Amino acid sequence: MKNVLIGTFLRRAGAPEILGIIPGLSINDPLLAAVLDFDTPLLLLHEGTTHGEGPVWDTKGNRLLWSDVISRRLMAWHPDGHVHTVLDPTWFINGNALLPDGTMVHCEHGRRCVSLSCSGKEALPFITHYQGGRLNAPNDIVLGPDDTIWFTDPVFGIRSPREGYIADPELPHRSVYRYHLPSATLTRMADLDQPNGLAFSPDGQTLYVSDTSRAIGGATHSIQAFTVTEDSTLSEERPFYSIENGIPDGLTVDQRGWIWTTAGDGIHILDRSGCPLGFIPLPYTPTSCTFGGPDNRRLFITCNQHLLALDLRD
């Protein structure tokens, strides 16, 4: 499959639409009140995706990259407001990450792999199998300590023809994996019901993973925390936070170590112990979020049809 529509404009340059202050915004802690207040406006940056996902801030490119899974394209939003396609079509790309040299790393549902692309060129499969079995449908991906890539591998992408291709799993587990770039070694780190979003604490010593089998009729709808040991294994798995409305889909961790997680009703903000600091109700169901911008103070939020943002004070 060749990319035939690279660079198609989806939104002209222009100011974002200001949706106004956020009714029902909850701030439970003075620490959060120092960076977010009740007058913070919610911004609409783009509208028209089918299933927005996988946001990542591209510092070198000064842009936000994110996926439209169902419409099979990777897009870029720029600070002047214009939006264009970067890869189109894709193999149902979901999560994205960026290597230090600018190479993009993608989780593909269609080819059931982790792929690489550079400068808008066709994405090429990179990680496809584990111990002889084809991966399920890689979902979310982050860079880890010591030149590693970590990703989740649930079955969502092989259960829905809108998000991939129907197939039977070749692996008897749904797992979190670690790929060590220098040694080209893939290691299975943990098994969950349906691992979904993941993020590291700023010091790299804690990994948070959302477990979301509720999305396909299962029971789990929580975030699990793991301790990352000195030899890069995971230990001390423990429940961290449970979402009652929907599922904790994508999540991100800021420089303070606070966890910002999506849910069916908005964004829940948690401290390192899992204590709720506040809650941002949203008019649309969010799928994922990340921080970016020149000073890393803008929270970008992907929803099915919308790309939203709000700016923190610090």
Short mmCIF file of C-alpha atoms in Angstrom, two decimals:
data_model
loop_
_atom_site.label_atom_id
_atom_site.label_comp_id
_atom_site.label_asym_id
_atom_site.label_seq_id
_atom_site.Cartn_x
_atom_site.Cartn_y
_atom_site.Cartn_z
CA MET A 1 0.00 0.00 0.00
CA LYS A 2 1.44 3.39 -1.02
CA ASN A 3 0.72 6.72 0.58
CA VAL A 4 -1.02 8.77 -2.08
CA LEU A 5 -2.43 11.83 -0.29
CA ILE A 6 0.47 13.06 1.81
CA GLY A 7 0.07 16.69 2.81
CA THR A 8 -3.67 17.06 2.14
CA PHE A 9 -4.93 20.12 4.04
CA LEU A 10 -7.80 19.45 6.43
CA ARG A 11 -7.96 22.85 8.14
CA ARG A 12 -6.64 26.23 7.08
CA ALA A 13 -4.54 28.36 9.42
CA GLY A 14 -6.60 30.31 11.91
CA ALA A 15 -7.35 30.80 15.57
CA PRO A 16 -8.97 27.96 17.51
CA GLU A 17 -12.63 28.12 18.43
CA ILE A 18 -13.05 29.06 22.09
CA LEU A 19 -15.68 26.77 23.60
CA GLY A 20 -15.64 28.78 26.82
CA ILE A 21 -15.08 27.96 30.46
CA ILE A 22 -15.68 24.39 31.57
CA PRO A 23 -18.92 23.87 33.52
CA GLY A 24 -18.42 21.47 36.41
CA LEU A 25 -14.64 21.80 36.54
CA SER A 26 -13.49 20.36 39.87
CA ILE A 27 -10.27 21.44 41.62
CA ASN A 28 -9.71 19.53 44.87
CA ASP A 29 -6.20 20.59 45.77
CA PRO A 30 -4.39 23.94 46.00
CA LEU A 31 -1.51 22.46 44.03
CA LEU A 32 -3.82 21.99 41.04
CA ALA A 33 -5.38 25.42 41.64
CA ALA A 34 -1.93 26.91 41.12
CA VAL A 35 -1.84 25.73 37.50
CA LEU A 36 -5.51 25.42 36.48
CA ASP A 37 -8.35 27.76 37.32
CA PHE A 38 -12.08 27.97 36.70
CA ASP A 39 -11.64 30.61 33.98
CA THR A 40 -9.41 28.39 31.81
CA PRO A 41 -11.13 28.17 28.41
CA LEU A 42 -11.53 24.93 26.49
CA LEU A 43 -10.25 25.26 22.92
CA LEU A 44 -11.44 23.42 19.81
CA LEU A 45 -8.45 22.99 17.49
CA HIS A 46 -9.95 20.69 14.86
CA GLU A 47 -13.18 18.90 14.05
CA GLY A 48 -13.89 16.15 11.55
CA THR A 49 -12.01 13.03 12.56
CA THR A 50 -13.80 9.70 12.97
CA HIS A 51 -11.80 8.21 15.85
CA GLY A 52 -8.98 10.48 17.02
CA GLU A 53 -6.21 8.76 18.99
CA GLY A 54 -2.49 8.54 19.72
CA PRO A 55 -1.46 12.21 20.24
CA VAL A 56 2.25 12.96 20.53
CA TRP A 57 4.00 16.33 20.56
CA ASP A 58 6.73 16.64 17.92
CA THR A 59 9.19 19.10 19.45
CA LYS A 60 11.48 19.32 16.42
CA GLY A 61 8.56 19.78 14.05
CA ASN A 62 6.68 22.12 16.43
CA ARG A 63 3.43 20.26 15.81
CA LEU A 64 1.03 17.75 17.30
CA LEU A 65 0.75 14.39 15.57
CA TRP A 66 -2.34 12.25 16.05
CA SER A 67 -4.22 9.42 14.39
CA ASP A 68 -7.68 9.07 12.91
CA VAL A 69 -7.86 5.31 13.36
CA ILE A 70 -11.05 4.55 11.45
CA SER A 71 -10.38 7.05 8.64
CA ARG A 72 -6.88 5.57 8.38
CA ARG A 73 -4.71 8.67 8.42
CA LEU A 74 -2.03 10.32 10.54
CA MET A 75 -2.42 14.07 10.88
CA ALA A 76 -0.50 17.10 12.13
CA TRP A 77 -1.81 20.23 13.85
CA HIS A 78 0.45 23.32 13.77
CA PRO A 79 0.43 26.34 16.10
CA ASP A 80 -0.91 28.60 13.34
CA GLY A 81 -3.99 26.35 13.33
CA HIS A 82 -3.59 24.50 10.05
CA VAL A 83 -4.02 20.72 9.93
CA HIS A 84 -2.80 18.38 7.23
CA THR A 85 -2.28 14.68 6.67
CA VAL A 86 1.16 13.18 7.21
CA LEU A 87 0.36 9.59 6.23
CA ASP A 88 -2.77 8.75 4.24
CA PRO A 89 -3.85 6.00 4.05
CA THR A 90 -2.48 4.07 7.02
CA TRP A 91 -2.98 0.53 8.26
CA PHE A 92 -5.30 1.71 11.04
CA ILE A 93 -2.57 3.44 13.06
CA ASN A 94 -3.50 4.08 16.72
CA GLY A 95 -0.69 5.06 19.14
CA ASN A 96 2.37 7.03 18.09
CA ALA A 97 5.77 7.94 19.52
CA LEU A 98 8.88 9.74 18.28
CA LEU A 99 12.45 8.50 18.47
CA PRO A 100 15.15 11.08 19.29
CA ASP A 101 16.16 11.32 15.62
CA GLY A 102 12.60 12.19 14.59
CA THR A 103 11.61 8.77 13.30
CA MET A 104 7.94 8.10 13.99
CA VAL A 105 6.91 4.84 15.67
CA HIS A 106 3.34 3.63 15.21
CA CYS A 107 1.00 0.97 16.57
CA GLU A 108 -0.88 -0.56 13.64
CA HIS A 109 -4.10 -2.53 13.97
CA GLY A 110 -4.25 -3.52 10.31
CA ARG A 111 -0.86 -5.19 9.97
CA ARG A 112 -0.79 -6.01 13.71
CA CYS A 113 2.64 -4.55 14.19
CA VAL A 114 4.76 -1.66 15.37
CA SER A 115 5.97 0.26 12.33
CA LEU A 116 8.42 3.07 11.56
CA SER A 117 8.11 6.04 9.22
CA CYS A 118 10.23 9.09 8.46
CA SER A 119 9.53 12.37 6.66
CA GLY A 120 6.07 11.32 5.51
CA LYS A 121 7.33 8.21 3.74
CA GLU A 122 5.45 4.93 3.89
CA ALA A 123 5.42 3.25 7.32
CA LEU A 124 7.32 -0.04 7.34
CA PRO A 125 6.69 -2.95 9.75
CA PHE A 126 9.27 -3.13 12.52
CA ILE A 127 7.99 -5.42 15.30
CA THR A 128 5.55 -8.06 14.08
CA HIS A 129 5.82 -11.27 16.16
CA TYR A 130 6.55 -12.56 19.63
CA GLN A 131 8.02 -16.07 19.92
CA GLY A 132 6.66 -17.01 16.51
CA GLY A 133 3.14 -15.69 17.04
CA ARG A 134 1.84 -12.60 15.32
CA LEU A 135 1.05 -9.73 17.66
CA ASN A 136 -2.61 -9.10 18.48
CA ALA A 137 -3.10 -5.44 17.55
CA PRO A 138 -0.59 -3.00 19.11
CA ASN A 139 -2.47 -0.08 20.64
CA ASP A 140 -0.38 2.48 22.52
CA ILE A 141 3.34 3.15 22.64
CA VAL A 142 5.86 5.23 24.60
CA LEU A 143 9.61 5.59 24.80
CA GLY A 144 11.18 4.17 27.96
CA PRO A 145 14.52 4.40 29.73
CA ASP A 146 17.72 3.02 28.22
CA ASP A 147 16.80 3.16 24.51
CA THR A 148 13.59 1.18 24.81
CA ILE A 149 10.16 1.23 23.23
CA TRP A 150 7.20 0.00 25.31
CA PHE A 151 3.81 -0.85 23.83
CA THR A 152 0.52 -2.55 24.69
CA ASP A 153 -1.01 -5.37 22.65
CA PRO A 154 -4.74 -5.93 23.31
CA VAL A 155 -7.18 -7.47 20.82
CA PHE A 156 -9.35 -4.42 20.08
CA GLY A 157 -7.96 -4.00 16.57
CA ILE A 158 -8.81 -7.57 15.53
CA ARG A 159 -12.29 -7.46 17.04
CA SER A 160 -13.74 -4.54 15.05
CA PRO A 161 -13.75 -4.23 11.23
CA ARG A 162 -13.91 -0.44 11.68
CA GLU A 163 -10.54 -0.39 13.47
CA GLY A 164 -8.68 -3.20 11.69
CA TYR A 165 -9.30 -6.63 10.23
CA ILE A 166 -11.15 -9.42 12.03
CA ALA A 167 -8.76 -12.21 13.02
CA ASP A 168 -8.16 -14.83 15.67
CA PRO A 169 -5.31 -14.12 18.09
CA GLU A 170 -2.14 -16.11 17.60
CA LEU A 171 -0.95 -15.40 21.15
CA PRO A 172 -2.69 -16.69 24.31
CA HIS A 173 -2.04 -13.44 26.21
CA ARG A 174 -2.56 -9.67 26.02
CA SER A 175 0.62 -8.05 27.14
CA VAL A 176 2.88 -5.08 27.68
CA TYR A 177 6.14 -5.39 25.73
CA ARG A 178 9.55 -3.77 25.91
CA TYR A 179 11.76 -3.51 22.82
CA HIS A 180 15.43 -2.74 23.44
CA LEU A 181 16.70 -0.87 20.38
CA PRO A 182 20.48 -1.52 20.70
CA SER A 183 20.04 -5.30 21.04
CA ALA A 184 16.84 -5.63 18.95
CA THR A 185 15.32 -7.67 21.78
CA LEU A 186 11.57 -7.93 22.43
CA THR A 187 10.58 -8.84 26.01
CA ARG A 188 7.12 -9.60 27.36
CA MET A 189 6.88 -7.56 30.55
CA ALA A 190 3.36 -8.07 31.94
CA ASP A 191 0.00 -9.62 31.09
CA LEU A 192 -3.34 -7.87 31.66
CA ASP A 193 -6.91 -8.46 30.52
CA GLN A 194 -6.69 -5.82 27.78
CA PRO A 195 -3.73 -3.44 28.25
CA ASN A 196 -4.41 -0.10 26.61
CA GLY A 197 -2.80 3.27 27.41
CA LEU A 198 0.57 3.51 29.14
CA ALA A 199 2.93 6.16 30.49
CA PHE A 200 6.02 6.45 32.69
CA SER A 201 6.59 8.61 35.72
CA PRO A 202 9.17 11.39 35.12
CA ASP A 203 11.92 9.38 36.84
CA GLY A 204 11.10 6.26 34.83
CA GLN A 205 10.62 4.19 37.99
CA THR A 206 6.86 3.70 37.68
CA LEU A 207 4.84 2.48 34.70
CA TYR A 208 1.11 3.14 34.54
CA VAL A 209 -1.05 0.94 32.28
CA SER A 210 -4.78 1.17 31.73
CA ASP A 211 -6.58 -2.21 31.66
CA THR A 212 -9.82 -1.83 29.74
CA SER A 213 -11.56 -5.09 28.91
CA ARG A 214 -14.85 -3.37 29.81
CA ALA A 215 -14.70 -1.86 26.29
CA ILE A 216 -15.47 -5.31 24.83
CA GLY A 217 -17.66 -6.73 27.56
CA GLY A 218 -15.02 -7.59 30.17
CA ALA A 219 -14.70 -6.45 33.75
CA THR A 220 -11.56 -4.31 33.96
CA HIS A 221 -11.68 -0.50 33.82
CA SER A 222 -8.73 0.62 35.90
CA ILE A 223 -5.13 1.80 35.86
CA GLN A 224 -2.44 -0.53 37.17
CA ALA A 225 0.93 0.70 38.41
CA PHE A 226 4.22 -1.21 38.22
CA THR A 227 7.62 -0.53 39.73
CA VAL A 228 10.41 -0.53 37.14
CA THR A 229 13.42 -2.22 38.70
CA GLU A 230 17.09 -1.46 38.07
CA ASP A 231 17.33 -4.40 35.66
CA SER A 232 14.32 -3.05 33.71
CA THR A 233 11.85 -5.68 34.85
CA LEU A 234 8.42 -4.89 36.30
CA SER A 235 7.50 -5.67 39.89
CA GLU A 236 4.94 -4.72 42.53
CA GLU A 237 1.90 -4.59 40.26
CA ARG A 238 -0.83 -2.78 42.14
CA PRO A 239 -4.23 -1.18 41.49
CA PHE A 240 -3.77 2.55 41.05
CA TYR A 241 -7.13 4.06 40.06
CA SER A 242 -10.50 2.79 38.88
CA ILE A 243 -12.73 4.64 36.40
CA GLU A 244 -16.45 4.21 36.95
CA ASN A 245 -17.68 6.13 33.89
CA GLY A 246 -16.34 4.40 30.80
CA ILE A 247 -12.70 3.32 30.75
CA PRO A 248 -9.30 4.93 31.37
CA ASP A 249 -8.20 4.96 27.74
CA GLY A 250 -5.12 7.04 26.92
CA LEU A 251 -3.23 8.80 29.72
CA THR A 252 -0.23 11.04 30.21
CA VAL A 253 2.06 12.04 33.09
CA ASP A 254 3.30 15.62 33.53
CA GLN A 255 6.64 16.83 34.90
CA ARG A 256 5.20 16.89 38.44
CA GLY A 257 4.37 13.19 38.27
CA TRP A 258 0.61 13.85 38.08
CA ILE A 259 -1.42 11.45 35.96
CA TRP A 260 -3.99 12.90 33.53
CA THR A 261 -6.26 10.10 32.35
CA THR A 262 -9.19 10.03 30.00
CA ALA A 263 -12.53 8.55 31.07
CA GLY A 264 -16.06 8.41 29.73
CA ASP A 265 -16.87 11.78 31.27
CA GLY A 266 -13.64 13.77 30.89
CA ILE A 267 -10.11 13.98 32.29
CA HIS A 268 -9.28 12.78 35.81
CA ILE A 269 -6.15 14.30 37.41
CA LEU A 270 -4.35 12.19 40.00
CA ASP A 271 -1.27 12.61 42.16
CA ARG A 272 1.46 9.98 42.44
CA SER A 273 -0.47 8.08 45.11
CA GLY A 274 -3.64 7.91 43.01
CA CYS A 275 -5.43 10.60 45.00
CA PRO A 276 -7.76 12.70 42.80
CA LEU A 277 -6.58 16.29 42.44
CA GLY A 278 -9.38 17.39 40.14
CA PHE A 279 -11.63 16.58 37.21
CA ILE A 280 -12.19 18.23 33.83
CA PRO A 281 -15.64 17.38 32.40
CA LEU A 282 -15.73 17.51 28.61
CA PRO A 283 -18.51 17.89 26.05
CA TYR A 284 -17.08 14.98 24.05
CA THR A 285 -15.72 11.62 25.21
CA PRO A 286 -11.90 11.78 25.19
CA THR A 287 -9.72 8.97 23.88
CA SER A 288 -6.23 10.15 24.84
CA CYS A 289 -4.21 13.18 25.89
CA THR A 290 -0.68 14.53 25.97
CA PHE A 291 1.22 17.68 26.86
CA GLY A 292 3.01 19.80 24.30
CA GLY A 293 3.64 23.24 22.91
CA PRO A 294 6.80 25.35 23.23
CA ASP A 295 6.60 25.41 27.04
CA ASN A 296 4.84 22.05 27.44
CA ARG A 297 1.88 23.71 29.19
CA ARG A 298 -0.83 22.85 26.67
CA LEU A 299 -2.90 19.71 27.29
CA PHE A 300 -4.01 18.28 23.94
CA ILE A 301 -7.05 16.00 24.12
CA THR A 302 -8.18 13.70 21.32
CA CYS A 303 -11.83 12.71 21.04
CA ASN A 304 -13.59 10.73 18.34
CA GLN A 305 -14.41 13.75 16.16
CA HIS A 306 -12.57 16.59 17.89
CA LEU A 307 -9.12 17.77 18.92
CA LEU A 308 -9.36 19.88 22.08
CA ALA A 309 -6.83 21.76 24.20
CA LEU A 310 -6.49 23.78 27.37
CA ASP A 311 -3.53 25.78 28.61
CA LEU A 312 -2.16 25.51 32.14
CA ARG A 313 -0.54 28.46 33.89
CA ASP A 314 2.60 26.50 34.73
#
